[in-house]
CSV table of N, CA and C and ligand atoms in Angstrom, one decimal:
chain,number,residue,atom,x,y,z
A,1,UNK,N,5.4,-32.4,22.5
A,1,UNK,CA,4.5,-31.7,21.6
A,1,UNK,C,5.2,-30.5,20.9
A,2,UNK,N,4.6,-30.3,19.7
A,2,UNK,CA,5.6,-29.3,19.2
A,2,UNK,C,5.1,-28.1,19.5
A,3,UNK,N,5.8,-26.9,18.5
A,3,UNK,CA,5.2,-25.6,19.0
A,3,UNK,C,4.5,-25.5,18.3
A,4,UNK,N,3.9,-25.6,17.2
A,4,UNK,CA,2.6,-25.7,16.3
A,4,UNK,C,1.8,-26.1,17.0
A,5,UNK,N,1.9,-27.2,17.5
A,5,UNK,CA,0.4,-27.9,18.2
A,5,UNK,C,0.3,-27.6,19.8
A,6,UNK,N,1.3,-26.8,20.0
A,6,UNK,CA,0.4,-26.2,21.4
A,6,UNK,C,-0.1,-24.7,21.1
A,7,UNK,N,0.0,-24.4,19.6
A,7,UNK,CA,-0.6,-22.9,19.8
A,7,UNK,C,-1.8,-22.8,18.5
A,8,UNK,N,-2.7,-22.9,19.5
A,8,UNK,CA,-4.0,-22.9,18.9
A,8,UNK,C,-4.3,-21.5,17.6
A,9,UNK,N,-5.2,-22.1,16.8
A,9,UNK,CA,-5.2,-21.4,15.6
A,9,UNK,C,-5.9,-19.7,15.7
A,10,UNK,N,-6.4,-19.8,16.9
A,10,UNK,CA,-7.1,-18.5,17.5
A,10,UNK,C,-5.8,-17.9,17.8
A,11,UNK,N,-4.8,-18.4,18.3
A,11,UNK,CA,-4.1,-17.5,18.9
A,11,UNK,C,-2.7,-17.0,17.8
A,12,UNK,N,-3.0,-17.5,16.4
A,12,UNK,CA,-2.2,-16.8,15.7
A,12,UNK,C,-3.0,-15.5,15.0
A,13,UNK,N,-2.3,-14.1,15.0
A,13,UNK,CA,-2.6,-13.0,14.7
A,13,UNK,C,-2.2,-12.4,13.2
A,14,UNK,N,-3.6,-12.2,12.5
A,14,UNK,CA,-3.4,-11.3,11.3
A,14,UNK,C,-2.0,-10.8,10.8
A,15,UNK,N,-1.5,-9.9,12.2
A,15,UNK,CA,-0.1,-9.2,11.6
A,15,UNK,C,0.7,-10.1,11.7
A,16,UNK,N,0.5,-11.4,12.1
A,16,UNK,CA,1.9,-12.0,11.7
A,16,UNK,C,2.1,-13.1,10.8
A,17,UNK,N,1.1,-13.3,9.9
A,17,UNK,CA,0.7,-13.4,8.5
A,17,UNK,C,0.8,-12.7,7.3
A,18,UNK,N,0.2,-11.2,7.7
A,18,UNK,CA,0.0,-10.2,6.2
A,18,UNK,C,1.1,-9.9,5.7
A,19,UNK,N,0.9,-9.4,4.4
A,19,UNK,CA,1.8,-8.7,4.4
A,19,UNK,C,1.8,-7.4,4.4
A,20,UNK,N,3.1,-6.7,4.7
A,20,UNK,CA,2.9,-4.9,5.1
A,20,UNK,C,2.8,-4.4,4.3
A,21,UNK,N,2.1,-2.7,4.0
A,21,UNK,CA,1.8,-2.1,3.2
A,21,UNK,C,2.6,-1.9,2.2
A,22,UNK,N,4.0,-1.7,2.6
A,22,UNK,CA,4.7,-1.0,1.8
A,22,UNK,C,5.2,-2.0,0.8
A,23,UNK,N,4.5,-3.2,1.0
A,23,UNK,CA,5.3,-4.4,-0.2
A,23,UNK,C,3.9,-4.9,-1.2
A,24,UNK,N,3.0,-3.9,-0.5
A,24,UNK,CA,2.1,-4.5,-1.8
A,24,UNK,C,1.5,-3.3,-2.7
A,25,UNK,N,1.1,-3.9,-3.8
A,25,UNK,CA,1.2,-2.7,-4.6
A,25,UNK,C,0.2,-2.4,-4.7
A,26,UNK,N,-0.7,-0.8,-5.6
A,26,UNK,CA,-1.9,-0.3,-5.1
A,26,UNK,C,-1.7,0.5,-6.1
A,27,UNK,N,-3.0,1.3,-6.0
A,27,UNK,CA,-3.3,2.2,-6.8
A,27,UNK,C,-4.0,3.1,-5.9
A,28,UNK,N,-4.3,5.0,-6.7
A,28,UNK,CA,-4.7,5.6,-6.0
A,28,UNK,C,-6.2,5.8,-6.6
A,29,UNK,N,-7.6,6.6,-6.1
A,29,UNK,CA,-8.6,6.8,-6.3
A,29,UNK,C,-8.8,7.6,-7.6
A,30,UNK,N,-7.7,8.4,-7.8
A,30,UNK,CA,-8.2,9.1,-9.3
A,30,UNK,C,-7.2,9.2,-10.2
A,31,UNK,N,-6.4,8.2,-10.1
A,31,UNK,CA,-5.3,7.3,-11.2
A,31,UNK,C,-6.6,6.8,-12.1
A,32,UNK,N,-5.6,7.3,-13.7
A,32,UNK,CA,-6.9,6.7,-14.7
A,32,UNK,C,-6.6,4.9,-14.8
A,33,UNK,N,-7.8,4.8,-15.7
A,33,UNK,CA,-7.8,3.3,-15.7
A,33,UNK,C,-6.2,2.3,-16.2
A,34,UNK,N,-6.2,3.3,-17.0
A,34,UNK,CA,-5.0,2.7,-18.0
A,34,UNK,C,-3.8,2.6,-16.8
A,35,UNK,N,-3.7,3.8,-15.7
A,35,UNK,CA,-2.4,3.5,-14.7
A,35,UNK,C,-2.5,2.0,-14.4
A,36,UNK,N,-4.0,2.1,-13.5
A,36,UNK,CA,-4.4,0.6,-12.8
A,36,UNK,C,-4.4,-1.0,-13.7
A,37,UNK,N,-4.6,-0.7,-14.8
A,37,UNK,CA,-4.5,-1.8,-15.8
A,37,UNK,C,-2.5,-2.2,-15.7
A,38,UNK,N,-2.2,-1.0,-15.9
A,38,UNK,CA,-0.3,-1.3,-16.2
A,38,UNK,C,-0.1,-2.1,-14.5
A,39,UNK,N,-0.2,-1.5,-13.7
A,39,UNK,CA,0.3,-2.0,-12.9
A,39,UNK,C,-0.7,-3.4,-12.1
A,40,UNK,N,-1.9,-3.8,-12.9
A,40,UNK,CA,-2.1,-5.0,-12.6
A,40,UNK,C,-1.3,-5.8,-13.4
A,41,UNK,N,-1.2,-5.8,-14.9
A,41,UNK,CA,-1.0,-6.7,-15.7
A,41,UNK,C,0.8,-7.2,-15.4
A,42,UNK,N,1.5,-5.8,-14.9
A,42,UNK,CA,3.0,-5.7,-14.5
A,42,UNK,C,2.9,-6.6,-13.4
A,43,UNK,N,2.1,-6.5,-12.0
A,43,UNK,CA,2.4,-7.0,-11.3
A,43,UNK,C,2.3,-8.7,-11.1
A,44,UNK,N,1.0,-9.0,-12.5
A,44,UNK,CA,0.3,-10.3,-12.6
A,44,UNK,C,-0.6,-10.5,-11.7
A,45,UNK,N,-0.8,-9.5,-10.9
A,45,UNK,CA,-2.1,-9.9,-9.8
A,45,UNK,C,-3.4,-9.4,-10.2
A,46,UNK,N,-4.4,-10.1,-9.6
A,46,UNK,CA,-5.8,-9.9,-10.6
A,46,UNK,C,-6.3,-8.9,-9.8
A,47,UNK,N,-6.2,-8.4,-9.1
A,47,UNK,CA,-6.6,-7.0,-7.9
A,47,UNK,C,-6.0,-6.8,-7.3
A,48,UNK,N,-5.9,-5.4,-7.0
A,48,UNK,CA,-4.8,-4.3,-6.1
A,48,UNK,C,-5.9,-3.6,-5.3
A,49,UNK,N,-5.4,-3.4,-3.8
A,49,UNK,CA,-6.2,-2.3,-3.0
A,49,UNK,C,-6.2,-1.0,-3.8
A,50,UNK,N,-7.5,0.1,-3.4
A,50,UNK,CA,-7.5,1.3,-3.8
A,50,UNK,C,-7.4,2.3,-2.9
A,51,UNK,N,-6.1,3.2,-2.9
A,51,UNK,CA,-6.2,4.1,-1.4
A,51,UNK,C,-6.4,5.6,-2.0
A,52,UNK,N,-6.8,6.2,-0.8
A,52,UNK,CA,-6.9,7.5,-1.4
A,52,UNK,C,-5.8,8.4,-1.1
A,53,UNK,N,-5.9,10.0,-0.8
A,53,UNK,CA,-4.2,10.5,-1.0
A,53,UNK,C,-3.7,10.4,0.1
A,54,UNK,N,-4.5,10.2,1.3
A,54,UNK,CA,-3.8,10.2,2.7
A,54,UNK,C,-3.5,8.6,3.0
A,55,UNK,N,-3.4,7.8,2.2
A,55,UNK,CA,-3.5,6.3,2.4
A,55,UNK,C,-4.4,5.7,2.7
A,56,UNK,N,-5.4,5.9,3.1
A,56,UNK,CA,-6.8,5.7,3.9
A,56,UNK,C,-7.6,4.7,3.0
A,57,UNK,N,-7.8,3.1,2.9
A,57,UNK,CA,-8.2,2.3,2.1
A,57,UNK,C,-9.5,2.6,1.5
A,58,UNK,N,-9.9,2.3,-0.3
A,58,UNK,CA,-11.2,2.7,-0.3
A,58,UNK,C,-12.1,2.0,-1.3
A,59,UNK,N,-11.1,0.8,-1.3
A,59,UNK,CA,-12.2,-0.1,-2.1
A,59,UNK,C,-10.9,-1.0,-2.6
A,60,UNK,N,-10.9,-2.0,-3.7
A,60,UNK,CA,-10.2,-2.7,-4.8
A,60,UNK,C,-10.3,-2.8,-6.3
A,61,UNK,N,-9.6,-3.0,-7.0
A,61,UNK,CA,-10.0,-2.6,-8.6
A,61,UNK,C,-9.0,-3.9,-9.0
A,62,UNK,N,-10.0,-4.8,-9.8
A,62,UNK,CA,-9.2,-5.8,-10.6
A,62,UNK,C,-9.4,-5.5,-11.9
A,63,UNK,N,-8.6,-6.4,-12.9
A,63,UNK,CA,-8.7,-6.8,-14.3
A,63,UNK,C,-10.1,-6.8,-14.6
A,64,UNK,N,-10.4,-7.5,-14.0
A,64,UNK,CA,-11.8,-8.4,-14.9
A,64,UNK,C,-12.8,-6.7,-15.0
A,65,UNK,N,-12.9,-5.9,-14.0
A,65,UNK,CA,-13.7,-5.0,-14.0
A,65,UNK,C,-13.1,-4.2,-15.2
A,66,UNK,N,-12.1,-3.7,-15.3
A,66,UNK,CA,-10.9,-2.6,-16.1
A,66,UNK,C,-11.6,-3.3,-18.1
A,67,UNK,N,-11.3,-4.5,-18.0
A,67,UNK,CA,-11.6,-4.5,-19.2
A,67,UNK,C,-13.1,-4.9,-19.7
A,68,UNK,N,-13.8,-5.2,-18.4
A,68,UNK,CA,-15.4,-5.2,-18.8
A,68,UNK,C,-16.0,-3.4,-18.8
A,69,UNK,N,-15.3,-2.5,-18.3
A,69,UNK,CA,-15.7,-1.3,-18.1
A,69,UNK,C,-15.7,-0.7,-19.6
A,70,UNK,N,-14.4,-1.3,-20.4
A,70,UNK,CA,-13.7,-0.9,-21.5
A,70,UNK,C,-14.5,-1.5,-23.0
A,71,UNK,N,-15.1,-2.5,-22.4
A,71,UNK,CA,-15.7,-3.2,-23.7
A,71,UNK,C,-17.2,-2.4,-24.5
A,72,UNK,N,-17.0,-2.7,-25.5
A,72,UNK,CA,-17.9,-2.1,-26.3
A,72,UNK,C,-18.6,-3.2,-27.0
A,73,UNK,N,-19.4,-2.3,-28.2
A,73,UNK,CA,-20.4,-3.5,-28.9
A,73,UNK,C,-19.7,-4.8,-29.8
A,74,UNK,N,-18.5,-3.7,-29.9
A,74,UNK,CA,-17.4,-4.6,-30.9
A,74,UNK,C,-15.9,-4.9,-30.9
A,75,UNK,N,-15.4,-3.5,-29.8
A,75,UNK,CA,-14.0,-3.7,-29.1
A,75,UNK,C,-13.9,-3.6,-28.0
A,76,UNK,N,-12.9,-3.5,-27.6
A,76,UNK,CA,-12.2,-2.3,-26.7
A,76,UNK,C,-12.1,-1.3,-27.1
A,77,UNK,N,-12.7,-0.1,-26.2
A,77,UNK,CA,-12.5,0.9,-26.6
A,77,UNK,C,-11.7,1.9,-25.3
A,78,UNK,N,-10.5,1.7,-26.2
A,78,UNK,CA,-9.2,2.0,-25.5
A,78,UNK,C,-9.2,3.4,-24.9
A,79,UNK,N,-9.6,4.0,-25.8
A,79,UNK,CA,-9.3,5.3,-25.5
A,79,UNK,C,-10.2,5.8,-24.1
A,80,UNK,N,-11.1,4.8,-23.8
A,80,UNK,CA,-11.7,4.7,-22.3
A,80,UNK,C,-10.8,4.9,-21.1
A,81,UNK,N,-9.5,4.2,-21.3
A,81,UNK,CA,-8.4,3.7,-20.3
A,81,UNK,C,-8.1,5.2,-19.9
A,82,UNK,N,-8.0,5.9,-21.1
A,82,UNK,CA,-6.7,7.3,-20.5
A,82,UNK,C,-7.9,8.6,-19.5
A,83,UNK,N,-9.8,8.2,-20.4
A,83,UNK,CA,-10.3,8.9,-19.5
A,83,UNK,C,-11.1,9.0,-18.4
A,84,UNK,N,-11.3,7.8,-18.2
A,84,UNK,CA,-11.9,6.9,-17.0
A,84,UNK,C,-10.8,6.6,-15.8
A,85,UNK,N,-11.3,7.0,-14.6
A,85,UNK,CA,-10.9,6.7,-13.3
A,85,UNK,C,-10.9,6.1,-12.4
A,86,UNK,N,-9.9,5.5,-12.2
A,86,UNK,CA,-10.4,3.8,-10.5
A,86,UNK,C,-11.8,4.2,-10.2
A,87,UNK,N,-11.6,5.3,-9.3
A,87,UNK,CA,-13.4,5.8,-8.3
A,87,UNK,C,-14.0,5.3,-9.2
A,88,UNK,N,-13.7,5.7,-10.5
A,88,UNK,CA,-15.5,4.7,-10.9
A,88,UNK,C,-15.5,3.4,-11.3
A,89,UNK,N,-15.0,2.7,-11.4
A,89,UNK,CA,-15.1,1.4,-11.5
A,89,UNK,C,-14.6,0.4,-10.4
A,90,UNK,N,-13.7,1.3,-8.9
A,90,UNK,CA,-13.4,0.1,-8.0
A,90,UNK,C,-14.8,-0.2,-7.4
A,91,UNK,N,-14.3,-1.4,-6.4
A,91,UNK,CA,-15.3,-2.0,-5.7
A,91,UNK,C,-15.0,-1.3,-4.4
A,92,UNK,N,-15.9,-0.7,-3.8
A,92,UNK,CA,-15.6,-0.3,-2.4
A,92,UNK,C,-16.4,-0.9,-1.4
A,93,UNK,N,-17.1,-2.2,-1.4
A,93,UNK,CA,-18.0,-2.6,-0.7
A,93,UNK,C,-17.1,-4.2,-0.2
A,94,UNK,N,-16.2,-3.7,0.6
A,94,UNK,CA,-15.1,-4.8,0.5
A,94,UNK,C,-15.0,-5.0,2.5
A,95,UNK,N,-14.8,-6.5,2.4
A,95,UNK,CA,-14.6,-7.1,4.1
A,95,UNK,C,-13.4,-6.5,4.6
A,96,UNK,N,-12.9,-6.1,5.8
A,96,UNK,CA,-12.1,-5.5,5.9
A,96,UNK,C,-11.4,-6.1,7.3
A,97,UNK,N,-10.3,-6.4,7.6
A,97,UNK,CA,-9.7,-6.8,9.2
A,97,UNK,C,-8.2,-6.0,9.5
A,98,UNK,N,-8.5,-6.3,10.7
A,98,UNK,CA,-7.6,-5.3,11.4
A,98,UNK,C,-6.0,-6.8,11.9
A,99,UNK,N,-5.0,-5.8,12.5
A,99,UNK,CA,-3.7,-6.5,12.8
A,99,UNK,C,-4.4,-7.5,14.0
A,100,UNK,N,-4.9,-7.5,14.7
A,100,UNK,CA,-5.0,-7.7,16.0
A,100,UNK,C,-6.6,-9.0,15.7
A,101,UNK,N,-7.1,-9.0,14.3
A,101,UNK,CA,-8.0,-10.2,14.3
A,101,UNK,C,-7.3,-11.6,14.3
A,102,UNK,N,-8.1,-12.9,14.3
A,102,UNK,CA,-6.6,-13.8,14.4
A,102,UNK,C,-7.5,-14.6,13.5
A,103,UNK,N,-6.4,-15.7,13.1
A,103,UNK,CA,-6.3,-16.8,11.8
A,103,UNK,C,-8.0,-16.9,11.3
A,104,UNK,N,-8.5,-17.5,12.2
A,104,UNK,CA,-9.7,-17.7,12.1
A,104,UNK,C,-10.7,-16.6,11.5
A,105,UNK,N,-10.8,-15.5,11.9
A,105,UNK,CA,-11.2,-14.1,11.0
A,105,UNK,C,-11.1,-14.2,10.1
A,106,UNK,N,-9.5,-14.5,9.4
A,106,UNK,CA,-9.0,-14.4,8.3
A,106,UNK,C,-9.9,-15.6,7.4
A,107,UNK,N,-10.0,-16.7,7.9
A,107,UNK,CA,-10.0,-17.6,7.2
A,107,UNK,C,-11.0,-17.3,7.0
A,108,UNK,N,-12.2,-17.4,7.9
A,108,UNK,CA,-13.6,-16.7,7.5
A,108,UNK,C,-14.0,-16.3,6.1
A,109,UNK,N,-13.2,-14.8,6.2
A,109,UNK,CA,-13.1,-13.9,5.2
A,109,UNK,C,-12.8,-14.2,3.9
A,110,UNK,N,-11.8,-15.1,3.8
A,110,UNK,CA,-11.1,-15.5,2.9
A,110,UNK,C,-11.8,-16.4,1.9
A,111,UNK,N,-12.8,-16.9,2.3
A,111,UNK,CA,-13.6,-18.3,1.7
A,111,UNK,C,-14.5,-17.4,0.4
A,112,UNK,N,-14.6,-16.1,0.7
A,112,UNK,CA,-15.2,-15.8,-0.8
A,112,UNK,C,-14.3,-14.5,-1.5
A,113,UNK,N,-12.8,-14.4,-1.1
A,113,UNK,CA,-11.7,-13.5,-1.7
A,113,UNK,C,-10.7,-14.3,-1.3
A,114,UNK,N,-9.7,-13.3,-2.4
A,114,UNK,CA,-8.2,-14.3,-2.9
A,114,UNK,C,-7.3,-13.4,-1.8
A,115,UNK,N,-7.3,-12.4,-1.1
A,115,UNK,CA,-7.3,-11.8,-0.4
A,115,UNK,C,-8.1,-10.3,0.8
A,116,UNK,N,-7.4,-9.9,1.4
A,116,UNK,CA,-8.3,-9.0,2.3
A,116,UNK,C,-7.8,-8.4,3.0
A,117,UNK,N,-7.9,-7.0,2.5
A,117,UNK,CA,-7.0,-5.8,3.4
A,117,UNK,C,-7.2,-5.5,4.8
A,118,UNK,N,-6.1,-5.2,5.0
A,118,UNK,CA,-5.9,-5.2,6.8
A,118,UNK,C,-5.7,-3.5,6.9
A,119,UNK,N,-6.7,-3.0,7.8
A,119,UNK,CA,-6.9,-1.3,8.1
A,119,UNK,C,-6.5,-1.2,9.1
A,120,UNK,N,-5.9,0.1,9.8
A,120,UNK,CA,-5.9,0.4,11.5
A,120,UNK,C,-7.7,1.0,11.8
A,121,UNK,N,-7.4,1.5,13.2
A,121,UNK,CA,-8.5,2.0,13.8
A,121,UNK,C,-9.4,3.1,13.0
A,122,UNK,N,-8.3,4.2,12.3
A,122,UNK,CA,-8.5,5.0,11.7
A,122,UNK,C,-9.2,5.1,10.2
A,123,UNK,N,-8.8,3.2,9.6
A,123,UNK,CA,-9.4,3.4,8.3
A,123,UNK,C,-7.7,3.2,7.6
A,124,UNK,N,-6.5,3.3,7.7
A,124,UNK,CA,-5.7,3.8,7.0
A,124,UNK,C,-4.8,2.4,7.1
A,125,UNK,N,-4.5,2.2,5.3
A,125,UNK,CA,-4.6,0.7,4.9
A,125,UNK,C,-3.3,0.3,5.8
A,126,UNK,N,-2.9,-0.9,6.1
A,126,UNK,CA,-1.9,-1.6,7.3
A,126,UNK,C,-1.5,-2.8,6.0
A,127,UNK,N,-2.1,-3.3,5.2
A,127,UNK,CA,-1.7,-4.5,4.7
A,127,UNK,C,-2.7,-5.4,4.2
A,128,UNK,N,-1.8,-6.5,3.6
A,128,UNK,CA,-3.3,-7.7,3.0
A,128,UNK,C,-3.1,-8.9,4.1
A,129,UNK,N,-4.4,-9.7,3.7
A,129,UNK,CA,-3.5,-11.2,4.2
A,129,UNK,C,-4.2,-11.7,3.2
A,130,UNK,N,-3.9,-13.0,2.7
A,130,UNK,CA,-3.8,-13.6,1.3
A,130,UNK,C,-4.2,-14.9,1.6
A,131,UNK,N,-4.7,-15.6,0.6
A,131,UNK,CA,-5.2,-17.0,1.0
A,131,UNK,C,-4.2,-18.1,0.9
A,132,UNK,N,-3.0,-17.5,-0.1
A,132,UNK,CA,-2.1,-18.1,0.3
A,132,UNK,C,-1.4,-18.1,1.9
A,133,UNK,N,-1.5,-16.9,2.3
A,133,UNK,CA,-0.6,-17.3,3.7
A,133,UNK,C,-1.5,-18.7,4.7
A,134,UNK,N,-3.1,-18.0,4.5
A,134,UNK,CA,-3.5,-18.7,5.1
A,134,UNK,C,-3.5,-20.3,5.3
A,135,UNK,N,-3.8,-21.0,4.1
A,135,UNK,CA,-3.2,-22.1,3.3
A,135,UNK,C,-2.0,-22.6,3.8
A,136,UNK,N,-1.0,-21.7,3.9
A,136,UNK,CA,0.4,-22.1,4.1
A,136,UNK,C,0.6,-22.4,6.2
A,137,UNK,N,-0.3,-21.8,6.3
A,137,UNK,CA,-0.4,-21.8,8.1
A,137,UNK,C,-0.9,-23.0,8.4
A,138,UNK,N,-2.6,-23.0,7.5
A,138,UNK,CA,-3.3,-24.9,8.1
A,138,UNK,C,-2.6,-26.2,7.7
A,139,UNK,N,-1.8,-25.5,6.8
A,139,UNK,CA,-1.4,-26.8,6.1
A,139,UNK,C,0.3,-27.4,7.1
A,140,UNK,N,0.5,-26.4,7.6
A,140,UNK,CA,1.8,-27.0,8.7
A,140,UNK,C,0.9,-27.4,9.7
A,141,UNK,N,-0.3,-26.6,10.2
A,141,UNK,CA,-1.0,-27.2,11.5
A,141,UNK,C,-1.5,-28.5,11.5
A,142,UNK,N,-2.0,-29.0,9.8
A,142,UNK,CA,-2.4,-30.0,9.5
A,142,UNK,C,-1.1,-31.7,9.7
A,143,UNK,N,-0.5,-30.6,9.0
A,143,UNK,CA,1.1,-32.0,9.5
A,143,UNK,C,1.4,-31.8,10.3
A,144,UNK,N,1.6,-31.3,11.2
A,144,UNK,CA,1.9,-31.4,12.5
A,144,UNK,C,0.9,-32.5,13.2
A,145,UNK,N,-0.2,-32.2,13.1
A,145,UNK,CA,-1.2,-32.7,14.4
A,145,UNK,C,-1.2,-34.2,13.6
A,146,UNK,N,-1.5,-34.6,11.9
A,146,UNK,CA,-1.5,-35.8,11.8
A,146,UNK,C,-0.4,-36.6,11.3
A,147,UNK,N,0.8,-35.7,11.1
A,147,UNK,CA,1.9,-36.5,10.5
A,147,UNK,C,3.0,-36.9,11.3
A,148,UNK,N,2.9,-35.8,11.9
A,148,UNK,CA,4.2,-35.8,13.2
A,148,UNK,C,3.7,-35.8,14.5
A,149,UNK,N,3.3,-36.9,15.1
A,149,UNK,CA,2.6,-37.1,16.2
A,149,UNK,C,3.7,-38.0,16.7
B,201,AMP,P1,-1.9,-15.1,-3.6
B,201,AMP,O1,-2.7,-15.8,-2.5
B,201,AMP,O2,-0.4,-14.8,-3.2
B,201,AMP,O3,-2.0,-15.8,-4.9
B,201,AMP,O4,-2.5,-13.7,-3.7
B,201,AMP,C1,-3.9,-13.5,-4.0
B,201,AMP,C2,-4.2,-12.1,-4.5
B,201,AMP,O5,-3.7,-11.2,-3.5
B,201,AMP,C3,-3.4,-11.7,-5.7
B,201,AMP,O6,-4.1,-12.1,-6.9
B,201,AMP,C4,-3.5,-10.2,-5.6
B,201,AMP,O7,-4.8,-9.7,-6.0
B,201,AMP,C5,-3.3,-10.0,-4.1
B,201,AMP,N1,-1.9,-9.8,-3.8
B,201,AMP,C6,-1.0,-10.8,-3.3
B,201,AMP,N2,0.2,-10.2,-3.1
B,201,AMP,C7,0.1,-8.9,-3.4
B,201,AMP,C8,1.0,-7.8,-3.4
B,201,AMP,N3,2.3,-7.9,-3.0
B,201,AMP,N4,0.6,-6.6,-3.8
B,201,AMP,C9,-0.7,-6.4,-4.3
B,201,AMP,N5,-1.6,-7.4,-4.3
B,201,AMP,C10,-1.2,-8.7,-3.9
């Protein structure tokens, strides 16, 4: 039996899926919009966590909100971007897991987000896990158990 299939999906853990803080990119709470727009559209990801100045996670800000915030009767109205701030347009009403939840938490969670920040005890952001990692974990458990028997 291989090592995949003797180690049950409960017993693989958050932190050794996510990825760490320091490799994903973010934005701060009173960075104007226009910051958070640059470094979505730079990064190509459709949402970035929102931390505040001590790191402390406090919501997410995507595209789709940045440029529905910005729309008008008849444009964009740009000049929104330089005076408008994350705080008011992130989402702060966001699921939240810790290093120590395991696969199954994740997966849970994951079924109505493309990702989901991983916090310590304190509140202070640790990382994401992503629906790709998750994806990429069932799908070796899946061949394993039915391909390689
Ligand atoms: P993925 O499953 O890799 O397509 O990622 C899903 C979502 O997770 C992306 O659209 C981003 O919103 C977020 N994400 C993934 N990797 C990063 C990263 N390194 N930094 C910030 N956000 C990320």
């Amino acid at each position: 039996m291989s090592t995949m299939q003797e180690r049950e999906l409960q017993n693989i853990l958050v932190e050794e899926l996510m990825i760490s803080s320091e490799k994903v990119a973010h934005v701060q709470l009173n960075n104007p919009l226009e910051h958070a727009l640059l470094v979505l559209v730079k990064s190509g990801y459709a949402a970035v966590p929102v931390l505040d100045s001590s790191y402390k996670l406090v919501g997410i800000v995507g595209k789709t909100v940045i440029l529905n915030e910005i729309l008008g009767l008849e444009r964009f109205e740009i000049e929104n971007l330089s005076e408008m701030r994350v705080e008011e347009v992130m989402n702060s009403d966001i699921p939240c897991l810790t290093r120590k939840n395991n696969l199954v938490d994740g997966l849970n969670a994951l079924i109505n987000h493309a990702f989901i920040c991983v916090v310590d005890e304190d509140g202070y952001f640790d990382g994401i896990l992503t629906r790709r990692a998750i994806l990429k974990e069932l799908k070796k458990d899946i061949y394993m158990k039915h391909y390689k028997k």
